[in-house]
Amino acid sequence: MKTDTKSTVLLKHHLKALRLPTVLAECEKVAKQCADDNVDHLGFLLNLLELELIERDRKASERRLKAARFPAPKTLDEFDFAARPSVNKPQLLDLVRGDYLTKRENVLLVGPSGTGKTHLATALGMAACAQGKRVRFWRVTELMTTLREAEQERQLLRLRSQLTKLDLLILDELGYVPASKAGAELLFDVIATAYERTSVVLTTNLGFEHWTEVLGNERLTGAALDRLTHRCTIIETTGESYRLQDAKRRRKAAS
Ligand code: ADP
Ligand code: MG
């Protein structure tokens, strides 16, 4: 049977109503291809639905990446492990597989500025997005400000409930700016809520012994550290800043 124009119009209407945009866009092309290749009806249907699924996955992954708000895309492939011997490559390759997320475990990246902490945290986050996880990247100062604003606008519950829906919370740059008392308390609260529910990847330039200096309250800092480190992998990025290394290498190559 040859499909007439009226049937085609109706078909497109139904596909729209059923929200199958890829089937809608591709059905005529795939129908022709299948006819040429002698593919039967079920094969045709399979081809089309596969296209729809692939496109849905792609869109969902794009949405998750956007929602995560990474400052810049970074992957492990781009990470030069030779330049950072304190970072264990097999350990990172194991982490990006995401088992720590299923186990609600944490990752702490500790080291001086420019040593790749944000890079590695982002790479872990992007891998998690690709695995269908809900991720949100926050600079610690930005999160504290947002929490305080939410509190003033009586939106704190809403923001906190959004945070509890995450699979991975990335807290970047703890310790660069001393926290206000209110900010620190709100941050402690987020960390306490995430405990055993949401994985946290945290980056900091501070050794644990210095956390109290930045966060104030010794008791609360101790409690936060206790929760963060209970089930966690600690990665130390020691050595000189990558940018500095890079600049030196370039200078050497030029001379
Ligand atoms: P940190 O967060 O520790 O201050 P970043 O992750 O922001 O450091 O790194 C600074 C810059 O150097 C970024 O552009 C990052 O991609 C790059 N970088 C750092 N370490 C490496 C590395 N080992 N290989 C490749 N690029 C790196
Ligand atoms: Mg950083």
XYZ file of N, CA and C and ligand atoms in Angstrom:
793
model
N 0.842 -1.200 0.000
C 0.000 0.000 0.000
C 0.873 1.244 0.000
N 0.556 2.163 -0.861
C 1.301 3.416 -0.905
C 0.615 4.385 0.054
N 1.391 5.017 0.925
C 0.803 5.954 1.875
C 0.505 7.267 1.157
N -0.759 7.715 1.224
C -1.088 8.962 0.547
C -0.765 10.170 1.439
N -0.896 11.341 0.845
C -0.526 12.565 1.559
C -1.330 12.724 2.845
N -2.611 12.377 2.767
C -3.479 12.561 3.936
C -2.992 11.694 5.095
N -2.639 10.450 4.806
C -2.126 9.565 5.854
C -0.830 10.099 6.436
N 0.019 10.633 5.564
C 1.299 11.173 6.048
C 1.077 12.330 7.003
N 0.141 13.197 6.635
C -0.163 14.335 7.505
C -0.662 13.843 8.855
N -1.542 12.858 8.804
C -2.117 12.293 10.025
C -1.020 11.637 10.871
N -0.160 10.882 10.195
C 0.950 10.205 10.883
C 1.805 11.233 11.624
N 2.134 12.308 10.932
C 2.990 13.329 11.555
C 2.299 13.961 12.751
N 1.001 14.151 12.614
C 0.236 14.686 13.735
C 0.319 13.755 14.941
N 0.133 12.464 14.702
C 0.176 11.483 15.799
C 1.559 11.443 16.444
N 2.593 11.485 15.599
C 3.962 11.424 16.142
C 4.253 12.640 17.010
N 3.698 13.768 16.619
C 3.875 14.976 17.423
C 3.148 14.819 18.753
N 1.900 14.329 18.675
C 1.103 14.145 19.888
C 1.775 13.141 20.825
N 2.416 12.152 20.255
C 3.098 11.142 21.075
C 4.495 11.573 21.504
N 4.889 12.752 21.100
C 6.219 13.284 21.410
C 7.338 12.352 20.963
N 7.356 12.100 19.672
C 8.428 11.298 19.079
C 9.092 12.107 17.961
N 9.800 13.168 18.341
C 10.312 14.094 17.320
C 11.292 13.461 16.336
N 12.107 12.540 16.826
C 13.085 11.943 15.921
C 12.409 10.996 14.935
N 11.432 10.245 15.421
C 10.668 9.385 14.514
C 10.003 10.267 13.452
N 9.440 11.371 13.920
C 8.786 12.302 13.003
C 9.765 12.804 11.932
N 10.945 13.195 12.377
C 11.904 13.768 11.437
C 12.490 12.727 10.484
N 12.616 11.493 10.962
C 13.374 10.500 10.196
C 12.523 9.460 9.474
N 11.203 9.405 9.762
C 10.417 8.255 9.312
C 10.430 8.071 7.789
N 10.347 9.166 7.058
C 10.282 9.007 5.602
C 11.609 8.507 5.039
N 12.687 9.079 5.550
C 14.009 8.685 5.079
C 14.277 7.209 5.410
N 13.962 6.819 6.673
C 14.215 5.432 7.091
C 13.297 4.471 6.321
N 12.057 4.900 6.061
C 11.116 4.047 5.315
C 11.677 3.757 3.920
N 12.226 4.772 3.292
C 12.763 4.599 1.951
C 13.983 3.675 1.987
N 14.851 3.951 2.979
C 16.055 3.134 3.128
C 15.694 1.667 3.352
N 14.701 1.430 4.223
C 14.300 0.053 4.541
C 13.680 -0.619 3.319
N 12.927 0.142 2.547
C 12.327 -0.424 1.338
C 13.438 -0.834 0.369
N 14.432 0.039 0.207
C 15.562 -0.263 -0.686
C 16.328 -1.500 -0.217
N 16.470 -1.631 1.131
C 17.268 -2.732 1.678
C 16.440 -3.984 1.977
N 15.158 -3.969 1.600
C 14.283 -5.098 1.887
C 14.165 -5.426 3.370
N 14.191 -4.402 4.206
C 14.012 -4.605 5.652
C 12.515 -4.678 5.933
N 12.086 -5.665 6.754
C 10.642 -5.829 6.989
C 10.103 -4.762 7.970
N 8.815 -4.806 8.244
C 8.174 -3.770 9.063
C 8.760 -3.663 10.459
N 9.000 -4.828 11.075
C 9.536 -4.784 12.437
C 10.944 -4.199 12.449
N 11.708 -4.533 11.429
C 13.064 -3.980 11.309
C 13.016 -2.469 11.145
N 12.077 -2.022 10.366
C 11.876 -0.583 10.150
C 11.554 0.124 11.473
N 10.616 -0.492 12.215
C 10.209 0.088 13.498
C 11.391 0.140 14.468
N 12.141 -0.941 14.478
C 13.318 -1.003 15.350
C 14.306 0.112 15.017
N 14.596 0.279 13.743
C 15.526 1.339 13.307
C 15.085 2.701 13.804
N 13.813 2.982 13.600
C 13.300 4.296 13.977
C 13.349 4.527 15.475
N 12.929 3.510 16.230
C 12.877 3.691 17.685
C 14.275 3.804 18.273
N 15.210 3.106 17.667
C 16.590 3.244 18.129
C 17.081 4.682 17.956
N 16.758 5.256 16.806
C 17.145 6.655 16.562
C 16.532 7.578 17.607
N 15.273 7.333 17.930
C 14.580 8.164 18.921
C 15.283 8.055 20.286
N 15.622 6.821 20.674
C 16.275 6.623 21.972
C 17.644 7.283 22.038
N 18.414 7.123 20.975
C 19.756 7.722 20.943
C 19.661 9.231 21.107
N 18.723 9.825 20.390
C 18.556 11.274 20.443
C 18.075 11.723 21.827
N 17.187 10.947 22.439
C 16.727 11.284 23.794
C 17.866 11.245 24.795
N 18.685 10.204 24.706
C 19.830 10.094 25.624
C 20.771 11.275 25.442
N 21.000 11.627 24.187
C 21.909 12.720 23.903
C 21.386 14.037 24.502
N 20.105 14.270 24.317
C 19.514 15.502 24.840
C 19.548 15.537 26.362
N 19.240 14.388 26.976
C 19.224 14.334 28.437
C 20.624 14.600 28.977
N 21.618 14.039 28.305
C 22.989 14.222 28.735
C 23.408 15.680 28.599
N 22.983 16.304 27.524
C 23.244 17.730 27.304
C 22.601 18.581 28.411
N 21.372 18.227 28.752
C 20.661 18.959 29.818
C 21.375 18.814 31.155
N 21.830 17.584 31.448
C 22.525 17.363 32.723
C 23.819 18.166 32.784
N 24.541 18.191 31.662
C 25.794 18.956 31.621
C 25.538 20.439 31.859
N 24.487 20.946 31.248
C 24.162 22.353 31.389
C 23.766 22.657 32.834
N 22.954 21.780 33.406
C 22.479 21.990 34.775
C 23.623 21.923 35.781
N 24.682 21.200 35.442
C 25.795 21.035 36.382
C 26.616 22.316 36.515
N 26.598 23.167 35.483
C 27.287 24.463 35.505
C 28.790 24.375 35.751
N 29.431 23.513 35.022
C 30.884 23.457 35.130
C 31.491 24.751 34.596
N 32.540 25.270 35.261
C 33.125 26.523 34.785
C 33.739 26.372 33.393
N 34.360 25.222 33.124
C 34.928 24.944 31.803
C 34.989 23.429 31.669
N 34.723 22.904 30.475
C 34.758 21.443 30.342
C 36.184 20.921 30.483
N 36.344 19.855 31.262
C 37.665 19.234 31.440
C 37.470 17.723 31.501
N 38.405 17.007 30.906
C 38.310 15.552 30.965
C 39.632 14.961 31.474
N 39.577 13.693 31.837
C 40.804 13.025 32.285
C 41.788 12.863 31.132
N 41.244 12.703 29.922
C 42.105 12.574 28.737
C 43.048 13.769 28.605
N 42.542 14.936 29.009
C 43.343 16.153 28.872
C 44.302 16.346 30.039
N 44.212 15.471 31.025
C 45.048 15.654 32.211
C 46.393 14.972 32.011
N 47.447 15.760 32.166
C 48.800 15.249 31.990
C 49.274 14.654 33.327
N 49.160 13.341 33.442
C 49.512 12.687 34.701
C 51.018 12.745 34.972
N 51.800 12.790 33.891
C 53.255 12.841 34.061
C 53.667 14.138 34.761
N 52.875 15.205 34.527
C 53.194 16.490 35.139
C 52.774 16.550 36.613
N 52.008 15.569 37.064
C 51.521 15.595 38.458
C 51.683 14.207 39.068
N 52.931 13.822 39.380
C 53.178 12.437 39.832
C 52.456 12.064 41.128
N 52.070 13.063 41.937
C 51.377 12.709 43.184
C 49.975 12.166 42.909
N 49.469 12.377 41.705
C 48.127 11.872 41.362
C 48.275 10.526 40.661
N 47.573 9.546 41.221
C 47.682 8.171 40.752
C 46.685 7.926 39.616
N 47.207 7.692 38.418
C 46.336 7.552 37.241
C 45.325 6.393 37.367
N 45.783 5.184 37.722
C 44.801 4.094 37.844
C 43.686 4.416 38.840
N 44.035 5.121 39.914
C 43.020 5.484 40.906
C 41.970 6.411 40.289
N 42.423 7.391 39.499
C 41.493 8.313 38.839
C 40.640 7.591 37.792
N 41.278 6.688 37.038
C 40.538 5.943 36.020
C 39.457 5.092 36.683
N 39.763 4.595 37.861
C 38.785 3.814 38.616
C 37.651 4.720 39.116
N 38.014 5.890 39.623
C 36.997 6.822 40.132
C 36.027 7.268 39.036
N 36.525 7.588 37.844
C 35.604 8.077 36.802
C 34.566 7.033 36.425
N 34.811 5.778 36.749
C 33.793 4.758 36.465
C 32.564 4.947 37.347
N 32.739 5.642 38.470
C 31.560 6.100 39.220
C 31.058 5.202 40.337
N 31.814 4.177 40.721
C 31.338 3.319 41.815
C 31.172 4.103 43.118
N 32.015 5.101 43.307
C 31.917 5.893 44.546
C 30.559 6.586 44.645
N 29.955 6.883 43.490
C 28.652 7.554 43.497
C 27.565 6.600 43.992
N 27.627 5.379 43.528
C 26.651 4.377 43.964
C 26.792 4.137 45.464
N 28.026 4.195 45.942
C 28.260 3.945 47.369
C 28.153 5.215 48.210
N 27.795 6.330 47.550
C 27.668 7.624 48.248
C 28.955 8.016 48.965
N 30.076 7.711 48.344
C 31.349 8.076 48.940
C 31.830 9.420 48.395
N 32.819 9.997 49.057
C 33.293 11.331 48.697
C 34.709 11.292 48.132
N 35.074 12.378 47.487
C 36.450 12.534 47.009
C 36.933 13.912 47.466
N 38.066 13.941 48.134
C 38.659 15.223 48.521
C 39.935 15.436 47.734
N 40.024 16.574 47.079
C 41.231 16.932 46.329
C 41.935 18.045 47.082
N 43.122 17.750 47.553
C 43.833 18.700 48.406
C 45.174 19.064 47.779
N 45.439 20.366 47.650
C 46.725 20.765 47.100
C 46.767 22.251 46.811
N 47.943 22.769 46.535
C 48.068 24.207 46.274
C 47.387 24.636 44.979
N 47.303 25.937 44.803
C 46.641 26.534 43.644
C 47.324 26.118 42.334
N 46.530 25.850 41.328
C 47.062 25.571 39.992
C 47.541 24.142 39.775
N 47.219 23.251 40.710
C 47.743 21.890 40.605
C 46.721 20.896 40.033
N 45.615 21.412 39.493
C 44.684 20.541 38.771
C 43.483 20.036 39.561
N 43.218 20.631 40.718
C 42.092 20.156 41.537
C 40.747 20.383 40.843
N 40.547 21.606 40.356
C 39.281 21.911 39.684
C 39.152 21.087 38.407
N 40.261 20.921 37.714
C 40.274 20.102 36.500
C 39.778 18.677 36.814
N 40.357 18.077 37.840
C 39.982 16.696 38.171
C 38.543 16.610 38.689
N 38.142 17.596 39.502
C 36.769 17.594 40.016
C 35.775 17.703 38.859
N 36.088 18.558 37.876
C 35.208 18.721 36.714
C 35.166 17.445 35.884
N 36.337 16.822 35.709
C 36.382 15.582 34.927
C 35.515 14.503 35.589
N 35.571 14.420 36.911
C 34.726 13.449 37.620
C 33.251 13.792 37.427
N 32.947 15.086 37.508
C 31.565 15.532 37.358
C 31.021 15.274 35.961
N 31.837 15.544 34.945
C 31.371 15.331 33.573
C 31.159 13.842 33.289
N 32.032 13.028 33.854
C 31.853 11.576 33.686
C 30.551 11.135 34.356
N 30.274 11.696 35.525
C 29.033 11.349 36.235
C 27.807 11.754 35.414
N 27.856 12.931 34.805
C 26.751 13.376 33.935
C 26.526 12.367 32.813
N 27.621 11.917 32.218
C 27.514 10.966 31.107
C 26.904 9.653 31.582
N 27.048 9.365 32.879
C 26.461 8.133 33.427
C 25.033 8.353 33.923
N 24.467 9.509 33.594
C 23.062 9.751 33.936
C 22.860 10.322 35.331
N 23.936 10.773 35.974
C 23.813 11.300 37.332
C 23.516 12.795 37.311
N 22.835 13.246 38.353
C 22.580 14.678 38.498
C 23.713 15.307 39.306
N 24.335 16.285 38.700
C 25.551 16.874 39.265
C 25.387 18.386 39.340
N 25.973 19.006 40.363
C 26.011 20.471 40.390
C 27.354 20.896 40.939
N 28.000 21.762 40.173
C 29.292 22.321 40.552
C 29.072 23.671 41.230
N 29.610 23.825 42.426
C 29.529 25.109 43.126
C 30.913 25.516 43.603
N 31.261 26.781 43.400
C 32.383 27.287 44.170
C 31.850 27.530 45.563
N 32.634 27.188 46.569
C 32.129 27.230 47.935
C 31.595 28.615 48.294
N 32.337 29.665 47.901
C 31.883 31.022 48.240
C 30.543 31.334 47.561
N 30.408 30.868 46.343
C 29.171 31.119 45.587
C 27.995 30.380 46.249
N 28.266 29.158 46.682
C 27.200 28.393 47.344
C 26.786 29.074 48.648
N 27.767 29.543 49.411
C 27.429 30.189 50.684
C 26.614 31.449 50.442
N 27.001 32.238 49.445
C 26.241 33.447 49.125
C 24.828 33.094 48.691
N 24.719 32.095 47.832
C 23.398 31.704 47.337
C 22.511 31.181 48.475
N 23.122 30.440 49.387
C 22.356 29.932 50.532
C 21.859 31.090 51.403
N 22.731 32.079 51.605
C 22.325 33.225 52.441
C 21.223 34.031 51.772
N 21.360 34.215 50.459
C 20.305 34.934 49.732
C 18.987 34.170 49.805
N 19.092 32.866 49.617
C 17.881 32.039 49.659
C 17.222 32.146 51.039
N 18.067 32.187 52.068
C 17.537 32.284 53.427
C 16.785 33.601 53.608
N 17.390 34.685 53.107
C 16.751 35.994 53.244
C 15.441 36.061 52.465
N 15.398 35.343 51.355
C 14.187 35.389 50.524
C 13.227 34.252 50.851
N 13.457 33.592 51.956
C 12.640 32.454 52.397
C 12.554 31.349 51.344
N 13.676 31.130 50.666
C 13.732 30.093 49.621
C 14.697 28.985 50.018
N 15.141 29.022 51.279
C 16.191 28.101 51.692
C 15.755 26.641 51.580
N 14.526 26.377 52.000
C 14.034 24.995 51.938
C 14.066 24.480 50.519
N 13.665 25.357 49.597
C 13.612 24.967 48.198
C 15.002 24.643 47.660
N 15.942 25.529 47.957
C 17.311 25.312 47.500
C 17.881 24.036 48.117
N 17.636 23.849 49.412
C 18.166 22.644 50.061
C 17.561 21.380 49.482
N 16.278 21.452 49.148
C 15.667 20.250 48.583
C 16.209 19.980 47.178
N 16.537 21.058 46.443
C 17.196 20.854 45.137
C 18.543 20.159 45.325
N 19.261 20.583 46.351
C 20.588 20.003 46.590
C 20.488 18.528 46.982
N 19.439 18.172 47.714
C 19.323 16.760 48.132
C 18.973 15.855 46.953
N 18.490 16.443 45.864
C 18.147 15.603 44.700
C 19.362 15.241 43.858
N 20.506 15.828 44.189
C 21.705 15.569 43.391
C 22.302 14.203 43.704
N 23.028 13.668 42.727
C 23.832 12.474 42.971
C 25.257 12.868 43.333
N 25.665 14.031 42.836
C 27.026 14.486 43.110
C 27.041 15.998 43.297
N 27.563 16.407 44.436
C 27.714 17.824 44.747
C 29.203 18.144 44.722
N 29.587 19.050 43.833
C 30.993 19.432 43.771
C 31.165 20.764 44.500
N 32.026 20.773 45.486
C 32.312 21.991 46.251
C 33.745 22.393 45.950
N 33.887 23.448 45.164
C 35.216 23.830 44.692
C 35.771 24.991 45.512
N 37.045 24.901 45.817
C 37.787 25.998 46.449
C 37.352 26.316 47.856
N 37.347 25.314 48.710
C 37.154 25.623 50.115
C 38.450 26.225 50.641
N 38.340 27.378 51.280
C 39.514 27.893 51.969
C 40.184 29.085 51.348
N 39.790 29.483 50.139
C 40.446 30.654 49.558
C 39.960 31.940 50.222
N 38.701 31.933 50.617
C 38.139 33.109 51.280
C 37.571 32.661 52.631
N 37.904 33.356 53.718
C 37.342 32.970 55.011
C 35.820 33.111 54.980
N 35.140 32.173 55.581
C 33.680 32.190 55.542
C 33.131 33.042 56.678
N 31.979 33.661 56.433
C 31.283 34.341 57.531
C 30.663 33.252 58.410
N 30.287 33.635 59.614
C 29.722 32.643 60.540
C 28.447 32.026 59.949
N 27.574 32.913 59.425
C 26.305 32.423 58.871
C 26.561 31.539 57.650
N 27.509 31.974 56.798
C 27.828 31.201 55.600
C 28.353 29.827 55.960
N 29.255 29.792 56.942
C 29.833 28.516 57.352
C 28.756 27.587 57.894
N 27.840 28.142 58.695
C 26.796 27.290 59.269
C 25.897 26.697 58.189
N 25.573 27.513 57.184
C 24.739 27.004 56.090
C 25.484 25.924 55.301
N 26.793 26.125 55.128
C 27.595 25.131 54.422
C 27.661 23.820 55.209
N 27.859 23.930 56.525
C 27.878 22.726 57.369
C 26.587 21.948 57.208
N 25.503 22.699 57.166
C 24.200 22.076 57.052
C 24.075 21.285 55.739
N 24.596 21.854 54.648
C 24.563 21.161 53.352
C 25.414 19.887 53.411
N 26.576 20.003 54.046
C 27.468 18.842 54.141
C 26.835 17.740 55.009
N 26.207 18.166 56.092
C 25.569 17.187 56.975
C 24.429 16.472 56.248
N 23.653 17.238 55.462
C 22.526 16.632 54.741
C 23.015 15.677 53.655
N 24.144 16.029 53.034
C 24.659 15.188 51.951
C 25.206 13.856 52.471
N 25.560 13.847 53.744
C 26.228 12.675 54.312
C 25.459 11.377 54.051
N 26.104 10.428 53.425
C 25.551 9.110 53.084
C 24.337 9.171 52.150
N 24.105 10.335 51.546
C 22.980 10.461 50.629
C 23.448 10.929 49.253
N 24.353 11.897 49.271
C 24.873 12.491 48.032
C 26.389 12.492 48.116
N 27.042 12.045 47.068
C 28.503 12.117 47.061
C 28.948 13.567 46.957
N 30.041 13.873 47.623
C 30.623 15.214 47.549
C 32.045 15.094 47.008
N 32.351 15.901 46.011
C 33.745 16.053 45.584
C 34.151 17.458 46.012
N 35.129 17.536 46.887
C 35.514 18.840 47.429
C 36.977 19.138 47.105
N 37.247 20.369 46.670
C 38.643 20.749 46.443
C 39.035 21.824 47.441
N 40.263 21.752 47.904
C 40.735 22.736 48.880
C 42.255 22.883 48.835
N 42.715 24.062 49.167
C 44.150 24.287 49.270
C 44.609 24.137 50.720
N 43.669 23.807 51.593
C 43.964 23.772 53.021
C 44.193 22.365 53.532
N 45.234 22.182 54.324
C 45.366 20.947 55.081
C 44.239 20.903 56.112
N 43.819 19.699 56.511
C 42.670 19.581 57.423
C 42.872 20.388 58.707
N 44.141 20.492 59.141
C 44.403 21.184 60.412
C 44.092 22.680 60.313
N 43.935 23.178 59.070
C 43.675 24.618 58.919
C 42.210 24.953 58.634
N 41.365 23.943 58.566
C 39.973 24.212 58.193
C 39.280 25.140 59.183
N 39.588 24.952 60.468
C 38.909 25.770 61.478
C 39.207 27.254 61.288
N 40.441 27.554 60.829
C 40.802 28.959 60.635
C 39.885 29.636 59.619
N 39.440 28.881 58.634
C 38.611 29.464 57.582
C 37.127 29.371 57.924
N 36.764 28.275 58.593
C 35.342 28.044 58.835
C 34.893 28.486 60.225
N 35.854 28.872 61.050
C 35.461 29.354 62.378
C 35.228 28.210 63.337
N 34.002 28.044 63.702
C 33.564 27.062 64.692
C 34.287 25.701 64.658
N 35.032 25.433 65.713
C 35.858 24.224 65.762
C 35.011 22.951 65.813
N 33.958 23.008 66.599
C 33.108 21.819 66.781
C 32.417 21.453 65.455
N 31.841 22.475 64.803
C 31.148 22.218 63.536
C 32.124 21.783 62.442
N 33.301 22.391 62.423
C 34.300 22.010 61.426
C 34.701 20.553 61.617
N 34.909 20.186 62.884
C 35.253 18.793 63.193
C 34.168 17.837 62.709
N 32.917 18.214 62.939
C 31.795 17.363 62.538
C 31.722 17.244 61.013
N 31.956 18.361 60.322
C 31.902 18.345 58.851
C 33.021 17.474 58.293
N 34.212 17.644 58.834
C 35.357 16.856 58.376
C 35.121 15.372 58.618
N 34.553 15.080 59.780
C 34.256 13.714 60.152
C 33.343 13.055 59.120
N 32.322 13.784 58.705
C 31.366 13.245 57.727
C 31.998 13.140 56.345
N 32.715 14.203 55.966
C 33.306 14.202 54.613
C 34.333 13.086 54.455
N 35.090 12.829 55.508
C 36.198 11.885 55.373
C 35.811 10.466 55.774
N 34.580 10.278 56.261
C 34.181 8.947 56.715
C 34.386 7.894 55.626
N 33.773 8.114 54.471
C 34.009 7.214 53.336
C 34.507 8.082 52.204
N 35.799 8.141 52.052
C 36.278 9.045 51.018
C 37.655 8.678 50.490
N 37.907 9.154 49.287
C 39.222 9.015 48.681
C 39.878 10.378 48.756
N 41.094 10.423 49.273
C 41.810 11.694 49.340
C 42.903 11.702 48.276
N 42.864 12.726 47.438
C 43.868 12.847 46.382
C 44.670 14.109 46.630
N 45.968 13.960 46.747
C 46.807 15.132 46.978
C 47.489 15.541 45.687
N 47.303 16.798 45.340
C 47.946 17.323 44.126
C 49.101 18.205 44.575
N 50.211 17.580 44.895
C 51.334 18.361 45.420
C 52.199 18.868 44.277
N 53.030 19.833 44.592
C 53.985 20.341 43.605
C 53.655 21.740 43.141
N 54.261 22.083 42.033
C 54.182 23.447 41.541
C 52.980 23.596 40.604
N 52.489 24.826 40.492
C 51.336 25.117 39.641
C 51.577 24.656 38.197
N 50.544 24.088 37.587
C 50.674 23.584 36.217
C 50.963 24.718 35.235
N 50.325 25.853 35.470
C 50.529 27.002 34.581
C 51.990 27.429 34.601
N 52.565 27.416 35.808
C 53.961 27.794 35.967
C 54.869 26.790 35.251
N 54.579 25.506 35.454
C 55.347 24.444 34.775
C 55.279 24.629 33.266
N 54.052 24.901 32.816
C 53.779 25.052 31.392
C 54.579 26.232 30.824
N 54.562 27.343 31.549
C 55.275 28.548 31.109
C 56.776 28.267 31.038
N 57.287 27.540 32.046
C 58.712 27.209 32.056
C 59.072 26.336 30.859
N 58.215 25.342 30.583
C 58.460 24.437 29.448
C 58.525 25.211 28.143
N 57.572 26.138 28.000
C 57.529 26.940 26.773
C 58.787 27.778 26.611
N 59.207 28.368 27.740
C 60.384 29.227 27.696
C 61.606 28.406 27.273
N 61.693 27.198 27.854
C 62.811 26.310 27.536
C 62.801 25.957 26.048
N 61.589 25.633 25.562
C 61.475 25.226 24.146
C 61.857 26.369 23.213
N 61.561 27.596 23.658
C 61.830 28.761 22.812
C 63.309 29.116 22.793
N 64.025 28.790 23.904
C 65.421 29.217 23.973
C 66.353 28.231 23.263
P 43.479 24.253 40.879
O 42.011 24.042 40.888
O 44.238 23.201 41.653
O 43.884 25.642 41.297
P 43.143 23.978 38.025
O 42.490 22.638 37.936
O 42.265 25.161 37.889
O 43.989 24.082 39.387
O 44.322 24.028 36.969
C 44.788 25.240 36.396
C 44.876 25.093 34.873
O 45.880 24.149 34.526
C 43.601 24.560 34.252
O 43.441 25.139 32.984
C 43.837 23.060 34.138
O 43.095 22.501 33.075
C 45.328 23.025 33.865
N 45.976 21.847 34.452
C 46.314 21.666 35.741
N 46.949 20.512 35.922
C 46.994 19.913 34.709
C 47.538 18.665 34.235
N 48.195 17.824 35.057
N 47.399 18.379 32.912
C 46.771 19.247 32.091
N 46.260 20.431 32.467
C 46.358 20.770 33.759
Mg 40.555 25.384 41.444
